[in-house]
PDB file of C-alpha atoms in Angstrom:
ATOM      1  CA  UNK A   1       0.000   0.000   0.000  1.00  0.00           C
ATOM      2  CA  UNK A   2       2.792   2.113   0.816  1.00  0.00           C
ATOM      3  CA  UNK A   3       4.443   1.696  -2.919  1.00  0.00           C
ATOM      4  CA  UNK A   4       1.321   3.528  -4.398  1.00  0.00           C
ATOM      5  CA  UNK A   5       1.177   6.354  -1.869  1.00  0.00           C
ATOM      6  CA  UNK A   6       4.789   7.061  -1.929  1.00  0.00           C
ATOM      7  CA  UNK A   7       4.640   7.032  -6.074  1.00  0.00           C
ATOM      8  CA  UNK A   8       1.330   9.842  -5.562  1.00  0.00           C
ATOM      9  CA  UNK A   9       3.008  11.535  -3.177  1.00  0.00           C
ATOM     10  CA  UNK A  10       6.386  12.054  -5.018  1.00  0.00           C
ATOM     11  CA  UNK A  11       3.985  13.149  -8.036  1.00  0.00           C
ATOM     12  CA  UNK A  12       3.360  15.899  -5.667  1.00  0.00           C
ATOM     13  CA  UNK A  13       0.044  14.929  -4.009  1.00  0.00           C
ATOM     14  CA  UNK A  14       0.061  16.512  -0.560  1.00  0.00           C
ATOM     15  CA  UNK A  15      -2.736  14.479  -0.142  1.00  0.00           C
ATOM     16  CA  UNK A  16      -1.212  10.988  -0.466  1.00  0.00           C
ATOM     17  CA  UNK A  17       1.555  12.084   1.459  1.00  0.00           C
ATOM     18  CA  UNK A  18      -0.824  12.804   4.608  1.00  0.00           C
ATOM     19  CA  UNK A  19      -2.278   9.208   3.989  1.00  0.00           C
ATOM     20  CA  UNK A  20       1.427   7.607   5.231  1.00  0.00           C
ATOM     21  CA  UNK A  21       1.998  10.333   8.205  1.00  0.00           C
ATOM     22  CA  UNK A  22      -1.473   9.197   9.243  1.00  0.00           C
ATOM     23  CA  UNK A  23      -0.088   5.396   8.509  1.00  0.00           C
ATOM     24  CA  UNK A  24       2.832   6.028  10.142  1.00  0.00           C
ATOM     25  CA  UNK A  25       2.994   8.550  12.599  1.00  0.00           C
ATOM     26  CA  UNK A  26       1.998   6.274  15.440  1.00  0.00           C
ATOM     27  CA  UNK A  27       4.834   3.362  15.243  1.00  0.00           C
ATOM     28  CA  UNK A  28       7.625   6.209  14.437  1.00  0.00           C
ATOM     29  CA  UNK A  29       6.424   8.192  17.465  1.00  0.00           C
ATOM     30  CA  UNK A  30       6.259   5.480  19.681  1.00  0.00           C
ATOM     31  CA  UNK A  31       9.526   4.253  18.809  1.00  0.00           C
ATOM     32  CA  UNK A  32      11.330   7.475  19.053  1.00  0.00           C
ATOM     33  CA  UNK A  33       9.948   7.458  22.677  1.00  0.00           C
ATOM     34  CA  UNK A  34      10.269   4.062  23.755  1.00  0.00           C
ATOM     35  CA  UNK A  35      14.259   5.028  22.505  1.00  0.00           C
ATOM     36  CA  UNK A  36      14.425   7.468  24.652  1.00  0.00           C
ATOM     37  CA  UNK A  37      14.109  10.814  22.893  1.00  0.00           C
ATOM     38  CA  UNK A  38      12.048  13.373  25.163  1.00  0.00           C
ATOM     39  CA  UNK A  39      11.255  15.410  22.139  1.00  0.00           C
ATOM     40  CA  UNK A  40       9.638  12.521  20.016  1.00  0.00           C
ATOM     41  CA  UNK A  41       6.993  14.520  18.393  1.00  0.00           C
ATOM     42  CA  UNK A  42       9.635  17.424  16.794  1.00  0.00           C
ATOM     43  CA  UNK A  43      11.730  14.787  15.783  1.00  0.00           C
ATOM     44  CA  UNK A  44       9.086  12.735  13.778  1.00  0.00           C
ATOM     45  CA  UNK A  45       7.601  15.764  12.606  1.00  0.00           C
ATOM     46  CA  UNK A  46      11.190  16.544  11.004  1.00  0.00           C
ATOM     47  CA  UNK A  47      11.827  13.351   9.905  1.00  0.00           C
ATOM     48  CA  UNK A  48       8.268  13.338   7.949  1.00  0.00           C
ATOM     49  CA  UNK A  49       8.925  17.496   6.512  1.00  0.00           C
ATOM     50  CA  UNK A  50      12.827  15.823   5.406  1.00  0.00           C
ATOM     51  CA  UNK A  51      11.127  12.536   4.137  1.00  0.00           C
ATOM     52  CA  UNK A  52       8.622  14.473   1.516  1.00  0.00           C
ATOM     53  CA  UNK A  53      11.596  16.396   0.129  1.00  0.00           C
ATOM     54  CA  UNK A  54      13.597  13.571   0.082  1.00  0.00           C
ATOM     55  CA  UNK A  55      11.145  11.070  -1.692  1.00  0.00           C
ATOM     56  CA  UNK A  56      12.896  11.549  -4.831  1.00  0.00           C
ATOM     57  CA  UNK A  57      15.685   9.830  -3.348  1.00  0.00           C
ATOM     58  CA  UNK A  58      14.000   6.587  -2.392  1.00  0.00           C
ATOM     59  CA  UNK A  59      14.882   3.764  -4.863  1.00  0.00           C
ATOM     60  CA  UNK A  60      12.301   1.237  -3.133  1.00  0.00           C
ATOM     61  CA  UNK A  61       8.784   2.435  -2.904  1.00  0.00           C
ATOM     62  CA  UNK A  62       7.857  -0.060  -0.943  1.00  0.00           C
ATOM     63  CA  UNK A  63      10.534   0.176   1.753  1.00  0.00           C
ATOM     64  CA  UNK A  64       9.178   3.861   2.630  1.00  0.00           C
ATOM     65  CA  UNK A  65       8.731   2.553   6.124  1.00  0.00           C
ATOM     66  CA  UNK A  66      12.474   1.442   6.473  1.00  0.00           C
ATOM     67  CA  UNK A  67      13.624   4.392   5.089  1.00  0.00           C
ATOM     68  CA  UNK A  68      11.768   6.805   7.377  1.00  0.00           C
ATOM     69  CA  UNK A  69      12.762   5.386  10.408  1.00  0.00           C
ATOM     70  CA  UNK A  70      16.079   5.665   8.951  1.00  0.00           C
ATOM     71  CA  UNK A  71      15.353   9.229   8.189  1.00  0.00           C
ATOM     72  CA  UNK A  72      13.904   9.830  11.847  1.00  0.00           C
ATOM     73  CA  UNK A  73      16.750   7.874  13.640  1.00  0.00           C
ATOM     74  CA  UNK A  74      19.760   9.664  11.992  1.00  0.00           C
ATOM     75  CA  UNK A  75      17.617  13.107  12.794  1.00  0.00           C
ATOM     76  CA  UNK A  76      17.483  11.777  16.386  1.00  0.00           C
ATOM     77  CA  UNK A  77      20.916  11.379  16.796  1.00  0.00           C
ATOM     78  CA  UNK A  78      22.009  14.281  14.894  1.00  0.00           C
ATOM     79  CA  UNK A  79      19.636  16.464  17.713  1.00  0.00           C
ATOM     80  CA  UNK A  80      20.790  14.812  21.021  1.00  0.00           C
ATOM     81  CA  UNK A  81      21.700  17.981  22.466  1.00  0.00           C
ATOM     82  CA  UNK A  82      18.736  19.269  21.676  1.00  0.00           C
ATOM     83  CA  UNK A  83      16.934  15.984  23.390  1.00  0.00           C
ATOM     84  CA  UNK A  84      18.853  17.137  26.870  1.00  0.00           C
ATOM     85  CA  UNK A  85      17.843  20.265  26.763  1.00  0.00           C
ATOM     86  CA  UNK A  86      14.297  18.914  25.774  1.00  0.00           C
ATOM     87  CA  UNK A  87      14.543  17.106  29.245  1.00  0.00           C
ATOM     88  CA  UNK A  88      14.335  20.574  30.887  1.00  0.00           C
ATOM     89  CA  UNK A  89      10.353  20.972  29.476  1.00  0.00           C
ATOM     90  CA  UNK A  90       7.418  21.213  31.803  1.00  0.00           C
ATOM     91  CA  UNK A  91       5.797  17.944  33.109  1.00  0.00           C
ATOM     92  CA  UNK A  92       2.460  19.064  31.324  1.00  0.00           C
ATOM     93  CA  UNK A  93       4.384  18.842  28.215  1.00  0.00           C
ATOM     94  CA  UNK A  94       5.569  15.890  28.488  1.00  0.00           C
ATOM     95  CA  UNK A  95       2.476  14.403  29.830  1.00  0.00           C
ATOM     96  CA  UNK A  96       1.287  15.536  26.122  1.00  0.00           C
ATOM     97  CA  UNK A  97       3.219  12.914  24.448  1.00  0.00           C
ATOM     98  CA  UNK A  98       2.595  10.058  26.979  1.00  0.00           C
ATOM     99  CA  UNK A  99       2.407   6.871  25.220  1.00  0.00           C
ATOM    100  CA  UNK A 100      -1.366   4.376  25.829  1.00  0.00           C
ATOM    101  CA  UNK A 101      -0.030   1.681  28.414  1.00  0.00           C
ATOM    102  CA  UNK A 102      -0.297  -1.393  27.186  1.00  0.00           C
ATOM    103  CA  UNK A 103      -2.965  -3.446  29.510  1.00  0.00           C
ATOM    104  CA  UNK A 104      -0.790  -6.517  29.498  1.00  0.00           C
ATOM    105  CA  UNK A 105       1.884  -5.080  31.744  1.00  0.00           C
ATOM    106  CA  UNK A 106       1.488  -4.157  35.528  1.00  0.00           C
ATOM    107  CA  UNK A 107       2.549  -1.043  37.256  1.00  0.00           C
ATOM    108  CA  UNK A 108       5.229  -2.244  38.860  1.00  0.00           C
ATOM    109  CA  UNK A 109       6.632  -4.292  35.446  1.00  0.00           C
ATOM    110  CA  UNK A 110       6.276  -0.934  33.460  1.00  0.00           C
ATOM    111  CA  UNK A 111       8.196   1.021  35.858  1.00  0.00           C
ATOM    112  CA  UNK A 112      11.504  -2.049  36.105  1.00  0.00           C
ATOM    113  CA  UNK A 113      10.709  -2.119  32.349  1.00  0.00           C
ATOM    114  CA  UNK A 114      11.401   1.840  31.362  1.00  0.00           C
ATOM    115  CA  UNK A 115      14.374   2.024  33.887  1.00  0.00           C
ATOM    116  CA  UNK A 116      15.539  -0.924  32.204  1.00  0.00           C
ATOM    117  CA  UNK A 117      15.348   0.142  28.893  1.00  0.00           C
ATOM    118  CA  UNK A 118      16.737   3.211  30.030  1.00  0.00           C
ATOM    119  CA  UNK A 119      20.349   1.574  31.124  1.00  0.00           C
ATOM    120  CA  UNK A 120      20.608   0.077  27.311  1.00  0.00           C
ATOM    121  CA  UNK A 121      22.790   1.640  24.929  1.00  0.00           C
ATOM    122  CA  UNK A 122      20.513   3.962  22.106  1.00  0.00           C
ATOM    123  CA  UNK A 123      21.047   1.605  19.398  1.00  0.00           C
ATOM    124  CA  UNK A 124      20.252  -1.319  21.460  1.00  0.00           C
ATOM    125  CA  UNK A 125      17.552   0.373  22.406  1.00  0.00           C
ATOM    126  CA  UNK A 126      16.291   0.957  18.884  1.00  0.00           C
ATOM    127  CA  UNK A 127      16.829  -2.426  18.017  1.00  0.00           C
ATOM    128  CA  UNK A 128      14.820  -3.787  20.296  1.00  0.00           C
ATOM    129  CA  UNK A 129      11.984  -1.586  19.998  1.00  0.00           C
ATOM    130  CA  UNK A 130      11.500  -2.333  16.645  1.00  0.00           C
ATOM    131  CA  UNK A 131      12.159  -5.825  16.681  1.00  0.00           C
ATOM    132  CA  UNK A 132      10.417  -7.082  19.593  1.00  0.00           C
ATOM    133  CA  UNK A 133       8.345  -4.132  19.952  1.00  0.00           C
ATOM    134  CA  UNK A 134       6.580  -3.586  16.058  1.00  0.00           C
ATOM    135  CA  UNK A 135       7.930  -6.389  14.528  1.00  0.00           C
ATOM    136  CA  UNK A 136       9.906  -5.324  12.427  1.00  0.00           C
ATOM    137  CA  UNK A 137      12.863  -8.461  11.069  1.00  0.00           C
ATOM    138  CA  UNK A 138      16.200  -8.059  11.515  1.00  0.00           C
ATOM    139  CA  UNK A 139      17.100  -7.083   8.574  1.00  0.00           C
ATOM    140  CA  UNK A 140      14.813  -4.014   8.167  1.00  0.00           C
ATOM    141  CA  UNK A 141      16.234  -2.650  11.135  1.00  0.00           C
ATOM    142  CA  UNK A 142      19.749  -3.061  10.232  1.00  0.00           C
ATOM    143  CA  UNK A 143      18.811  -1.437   6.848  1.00  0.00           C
ATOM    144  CA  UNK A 144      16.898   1.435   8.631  1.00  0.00           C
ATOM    145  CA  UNK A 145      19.165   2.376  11.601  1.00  0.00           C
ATOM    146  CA  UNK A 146      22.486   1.688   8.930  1.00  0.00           C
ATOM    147  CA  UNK A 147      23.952  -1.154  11.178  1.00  0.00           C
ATOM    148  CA  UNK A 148      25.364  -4.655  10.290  1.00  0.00           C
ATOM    149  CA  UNK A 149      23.025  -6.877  10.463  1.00  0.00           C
ATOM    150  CA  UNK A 150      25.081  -9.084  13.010  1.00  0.00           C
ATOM    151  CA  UNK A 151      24.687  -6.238  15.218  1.00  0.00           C
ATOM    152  CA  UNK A 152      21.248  -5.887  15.239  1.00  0.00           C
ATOM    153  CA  UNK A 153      21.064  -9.852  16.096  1.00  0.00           C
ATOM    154  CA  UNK A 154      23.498  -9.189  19.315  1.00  0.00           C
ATOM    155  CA  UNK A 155      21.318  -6.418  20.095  1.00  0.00           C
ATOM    156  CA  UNK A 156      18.219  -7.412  20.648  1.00  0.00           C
ATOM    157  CA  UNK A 157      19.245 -10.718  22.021  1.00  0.00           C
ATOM    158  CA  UNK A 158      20.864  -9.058  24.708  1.00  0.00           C
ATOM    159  CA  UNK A 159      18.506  -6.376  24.933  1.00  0.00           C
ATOM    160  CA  UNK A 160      16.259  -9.108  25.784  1.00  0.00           C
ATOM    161  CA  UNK A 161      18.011 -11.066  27.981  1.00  0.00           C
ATOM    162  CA  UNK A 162      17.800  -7.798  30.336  1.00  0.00           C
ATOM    163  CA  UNK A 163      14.787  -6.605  29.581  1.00  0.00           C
ATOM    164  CA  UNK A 164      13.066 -10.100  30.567  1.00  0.00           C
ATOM    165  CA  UNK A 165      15.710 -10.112  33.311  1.00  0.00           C
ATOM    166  CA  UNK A 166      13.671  -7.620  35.350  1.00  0.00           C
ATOM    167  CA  UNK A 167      10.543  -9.412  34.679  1.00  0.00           C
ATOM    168  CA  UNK A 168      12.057 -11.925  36.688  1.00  0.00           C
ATOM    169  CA  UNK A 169      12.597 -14.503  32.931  1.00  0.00           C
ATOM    170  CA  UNK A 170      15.921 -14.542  32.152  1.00  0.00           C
ATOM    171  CA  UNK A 171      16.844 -16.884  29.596  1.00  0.00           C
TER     172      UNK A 171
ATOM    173  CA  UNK B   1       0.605 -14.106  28.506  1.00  0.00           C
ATOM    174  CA  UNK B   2       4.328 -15.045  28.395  1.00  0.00           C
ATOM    175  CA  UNK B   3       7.167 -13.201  29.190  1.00  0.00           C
ATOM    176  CA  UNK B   4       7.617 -12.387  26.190  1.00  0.00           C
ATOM    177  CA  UNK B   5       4.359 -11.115  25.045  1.00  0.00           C
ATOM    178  CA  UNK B   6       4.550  -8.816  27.948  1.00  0.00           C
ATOM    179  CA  UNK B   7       7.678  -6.994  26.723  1.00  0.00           C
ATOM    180  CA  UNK B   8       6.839  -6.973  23.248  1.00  0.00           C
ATOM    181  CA  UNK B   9       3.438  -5.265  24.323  1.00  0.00           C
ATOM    182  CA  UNK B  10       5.325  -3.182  26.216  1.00  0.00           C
ATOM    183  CA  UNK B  11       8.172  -2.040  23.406  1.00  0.00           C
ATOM    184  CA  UNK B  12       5.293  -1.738  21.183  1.00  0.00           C
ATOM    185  CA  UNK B  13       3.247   0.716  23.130  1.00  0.00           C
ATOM    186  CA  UNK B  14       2.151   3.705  20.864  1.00  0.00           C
ATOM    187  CA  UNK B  15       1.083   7.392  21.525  1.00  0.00           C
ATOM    188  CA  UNK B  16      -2.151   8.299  22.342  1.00  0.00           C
ATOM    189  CA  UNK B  17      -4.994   8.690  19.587  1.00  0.00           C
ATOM    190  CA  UNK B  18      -5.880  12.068  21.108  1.00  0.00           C
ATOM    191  CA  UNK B  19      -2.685  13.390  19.373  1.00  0.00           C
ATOM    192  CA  UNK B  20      -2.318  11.615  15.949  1.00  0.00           C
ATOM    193  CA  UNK B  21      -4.710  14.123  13.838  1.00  0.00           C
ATOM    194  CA  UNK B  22      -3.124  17.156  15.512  1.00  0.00           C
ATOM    195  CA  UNK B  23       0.492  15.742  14.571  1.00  0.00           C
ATOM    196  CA  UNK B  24      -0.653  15.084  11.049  1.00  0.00           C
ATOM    197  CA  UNK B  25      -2.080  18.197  10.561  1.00  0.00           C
ATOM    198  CA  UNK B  26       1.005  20.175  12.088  1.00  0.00           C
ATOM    199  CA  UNK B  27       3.007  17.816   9.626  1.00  0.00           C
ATOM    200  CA  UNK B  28       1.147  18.326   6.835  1.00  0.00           C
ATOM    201  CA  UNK B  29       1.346  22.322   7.534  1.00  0.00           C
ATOM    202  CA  UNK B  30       4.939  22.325   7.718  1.00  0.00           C
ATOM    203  CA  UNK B  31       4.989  20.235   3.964  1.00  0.00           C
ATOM    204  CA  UNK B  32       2.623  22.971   3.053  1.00  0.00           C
ATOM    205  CA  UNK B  33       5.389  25.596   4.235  1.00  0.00           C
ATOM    206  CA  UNK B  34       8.282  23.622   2.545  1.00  0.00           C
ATOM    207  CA  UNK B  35       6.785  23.520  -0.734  1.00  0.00           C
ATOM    208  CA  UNK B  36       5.362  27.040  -0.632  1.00  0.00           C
ATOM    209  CA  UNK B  37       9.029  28.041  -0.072  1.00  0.00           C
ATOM    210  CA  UNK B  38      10.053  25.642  -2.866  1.00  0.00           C
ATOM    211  CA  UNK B  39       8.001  26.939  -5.240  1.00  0.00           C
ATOM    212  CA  UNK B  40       8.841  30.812  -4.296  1.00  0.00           C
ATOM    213  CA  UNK B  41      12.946  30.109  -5.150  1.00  0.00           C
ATOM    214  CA  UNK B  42      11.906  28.336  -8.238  1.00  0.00           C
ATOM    215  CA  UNK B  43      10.143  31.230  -9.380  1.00  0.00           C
ATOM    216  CA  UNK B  44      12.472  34.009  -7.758  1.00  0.00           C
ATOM    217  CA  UNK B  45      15.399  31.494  -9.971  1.00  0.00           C
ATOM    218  CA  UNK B  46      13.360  31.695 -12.562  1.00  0.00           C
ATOM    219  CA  UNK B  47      12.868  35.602 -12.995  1.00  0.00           C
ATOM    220  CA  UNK B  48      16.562  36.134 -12.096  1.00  0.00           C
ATOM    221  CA  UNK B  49      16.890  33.247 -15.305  1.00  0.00           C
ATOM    222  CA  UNK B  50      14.672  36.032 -17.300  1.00  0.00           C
ATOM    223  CA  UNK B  51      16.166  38.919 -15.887  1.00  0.00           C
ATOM    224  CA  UNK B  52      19.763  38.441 -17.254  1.00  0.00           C
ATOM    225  CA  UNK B  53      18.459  37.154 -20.580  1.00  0.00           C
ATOM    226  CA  UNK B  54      16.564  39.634 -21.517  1.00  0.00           C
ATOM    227  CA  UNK B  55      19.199  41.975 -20.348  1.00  0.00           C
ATOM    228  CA  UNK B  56      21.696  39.848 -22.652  1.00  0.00           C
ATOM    229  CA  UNK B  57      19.365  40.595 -25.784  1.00  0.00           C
ATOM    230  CA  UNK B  58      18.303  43.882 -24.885  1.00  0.00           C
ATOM    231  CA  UNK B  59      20.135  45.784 -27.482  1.00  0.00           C
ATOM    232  CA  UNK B  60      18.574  43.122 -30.380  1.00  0.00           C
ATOM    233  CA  UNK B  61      15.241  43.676 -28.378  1.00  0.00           C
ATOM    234  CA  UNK B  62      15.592  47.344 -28.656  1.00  0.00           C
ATOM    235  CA  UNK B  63      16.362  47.168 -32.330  1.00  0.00           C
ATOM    236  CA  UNK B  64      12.985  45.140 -32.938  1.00  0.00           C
ATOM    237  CA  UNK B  65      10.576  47.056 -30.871  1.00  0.00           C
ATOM    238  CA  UNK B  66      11.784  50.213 -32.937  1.00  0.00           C
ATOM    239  CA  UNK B  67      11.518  48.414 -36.293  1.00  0.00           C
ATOM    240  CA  UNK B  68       7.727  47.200 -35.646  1.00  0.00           C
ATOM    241  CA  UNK B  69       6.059  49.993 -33.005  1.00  0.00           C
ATOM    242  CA  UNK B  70       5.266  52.325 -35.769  1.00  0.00           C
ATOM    243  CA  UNK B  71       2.855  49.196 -37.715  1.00  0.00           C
ATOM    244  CA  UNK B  72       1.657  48.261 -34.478  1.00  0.00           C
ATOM    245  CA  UNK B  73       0.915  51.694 -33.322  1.00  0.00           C
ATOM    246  CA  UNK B  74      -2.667  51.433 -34.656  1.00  0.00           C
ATOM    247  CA  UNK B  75      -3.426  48.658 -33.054  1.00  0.00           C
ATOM    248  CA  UNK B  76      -2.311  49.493 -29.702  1.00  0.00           C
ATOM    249  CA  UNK B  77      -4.297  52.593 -29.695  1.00  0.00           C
ATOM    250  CA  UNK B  78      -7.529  50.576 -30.657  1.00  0.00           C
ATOM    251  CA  UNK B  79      -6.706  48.325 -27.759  1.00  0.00           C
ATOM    252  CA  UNK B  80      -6.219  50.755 -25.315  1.00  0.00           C
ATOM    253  CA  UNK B  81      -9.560  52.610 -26.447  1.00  0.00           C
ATOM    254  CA  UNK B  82     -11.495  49.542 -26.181  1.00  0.00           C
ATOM    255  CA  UNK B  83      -9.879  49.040 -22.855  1.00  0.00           C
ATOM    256  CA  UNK B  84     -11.105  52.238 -21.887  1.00  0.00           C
ATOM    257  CA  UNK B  85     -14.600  51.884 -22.629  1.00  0.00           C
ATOM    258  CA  UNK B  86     -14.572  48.604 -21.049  1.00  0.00           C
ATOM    259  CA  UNK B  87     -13.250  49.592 -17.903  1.00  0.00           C
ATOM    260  CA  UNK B  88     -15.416  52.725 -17.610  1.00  0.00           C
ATOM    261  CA  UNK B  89     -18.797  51.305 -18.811  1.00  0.00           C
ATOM    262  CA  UNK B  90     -18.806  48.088 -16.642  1.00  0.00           C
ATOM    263  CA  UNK B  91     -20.991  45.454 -16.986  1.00  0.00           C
ATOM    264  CA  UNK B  92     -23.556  47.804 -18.593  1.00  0.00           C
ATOM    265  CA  UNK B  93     -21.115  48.247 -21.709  1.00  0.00           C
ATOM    266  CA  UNK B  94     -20.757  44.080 -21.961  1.00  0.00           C
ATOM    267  CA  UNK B  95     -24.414  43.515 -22.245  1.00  0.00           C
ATOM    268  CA  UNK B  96     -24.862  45.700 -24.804  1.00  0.00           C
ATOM    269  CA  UNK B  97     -21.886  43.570 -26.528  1.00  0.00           C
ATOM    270  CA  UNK B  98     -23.584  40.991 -25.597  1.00  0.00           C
ATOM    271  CA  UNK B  99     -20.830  39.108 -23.860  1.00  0.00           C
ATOM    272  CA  UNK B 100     -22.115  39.776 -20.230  1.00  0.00           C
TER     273      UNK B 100
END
């Protein structure tokens, strides 16, 4: 689905183009977030505003997803001092971009979970998120965050090992 | 519910809906921006483009406009005098044409 909106879009159709933020917008938000950047919403809304003048550069339609994130995750990296300062903002702010819990996970759980995720290293971080978290296969994320594809395997099996380590599962 | 399931729920835990169609639409107005600008250094390229060109051929440009304003000289005045009435007589003048 994305293939045709991307081809409308880079026709110049503002309107297809809002189809795949709508798409999209969630996942990339959530996953900027769940890696740790404060300011998740500038970021993605960058990332989208870089992506439509940059369609002419995709060569695969239909890896528009990839790319974005790709787009989104080298923006989120390029900003990281921005990101501390972001960590300055007002609670109400912040309480803006709050992400829906997910029912399956207790209080408690959440909490070890996000201070968890918190001691992993960004890419890990990424990698896991997207793997375990959307989905995604390895090799999508190693093509979207621009790592080896080794590296994305280490990642999230370690990421996992200590994320399921504070839910008392460690493999 | 397995371990697992629990941290994958977790990880995949997305924004709230209260915010997506305020994000898009703050998207979408900063595309709008982009290409607005876009467009207006196109066309500011565009007339600097025209500028120098017809600056390059002025002199041949000069030379024609001399050789063919005295055969259009006619014309222009019954332009301009048709322009006139036009613009003075309104609406009332173009039914009377007929083309109101």
């Amino acid at each position: 689905m994305d293939a045709a909106l991307v081809r409308q879009a880079r026709a110049g159709s503002q309107a297809a183009f809002a189809r795949l933020v709508a798409i999209h917008e969630k996942p990339l938000r959530g996953f900027l977030r769940k890696s740790g950047w404060i300011d998740a919403d500038d970021i993605a809304q960058e990332a989208f505003v870089a992506a439509w003048a940059g369609l002419p550069k995709l060569r695969d339609d239909q890896g528009f997803r990839a790319w974005l994130f790709g787009v989104a995750w080298k923006k989120a990296l390029s900003q990281r001092r921005g990101a501390q300062r972001a960590a300055a903002r007002d609670e109400a702010w912040r309480g803006d971009q709050e992400l829906e819990a997910a029912k399956e996970v207790g209080a408690e759980d959440r909490l070890a979970l996000e201070t968890a995720l918190a001691t992993l290293p960004e890419d890990q971080r990424a990698c896991v998120t997207l793997c375990l978290g959307q989905g995604w296969s390895h090799a999508e994320v190693s093509d979207a965050l621009g790592l080896p594809l080794g590296t994305v395997k280490s990642h999230v099996t370690r990421g996992r090992e200590r994320l399921l380590a504070v839910l008392g599962g460690a493999s | 519910m397995t371990l697992d399931d629990q941290l994958s729920a977790f990880l995949g835990e997305e924004p709230q809906q209260s915010r997506a169609e305020v994000f898009t639409a703050e998207v979408m107005k900063a595309v709008e921006r982009r290409v607005f600008l876009d467009r207006l250094a196109a066309m500011a390229a565009g007339a600097v483009v025209l500028t120098l060109v017809l600056w390059a051929v002025s002199p041949a440009l000069n030379l024609m406009v001399r050789a063919i304003a005295p055969s259009l000289a006619p014309v222009c005045g019954g332009l301009v005098f048709v322009a006139a009435i036009v613009m003075t007589g309104g609406p009332q003048v173009w039914r009377r044409l007929s083309i109101g």
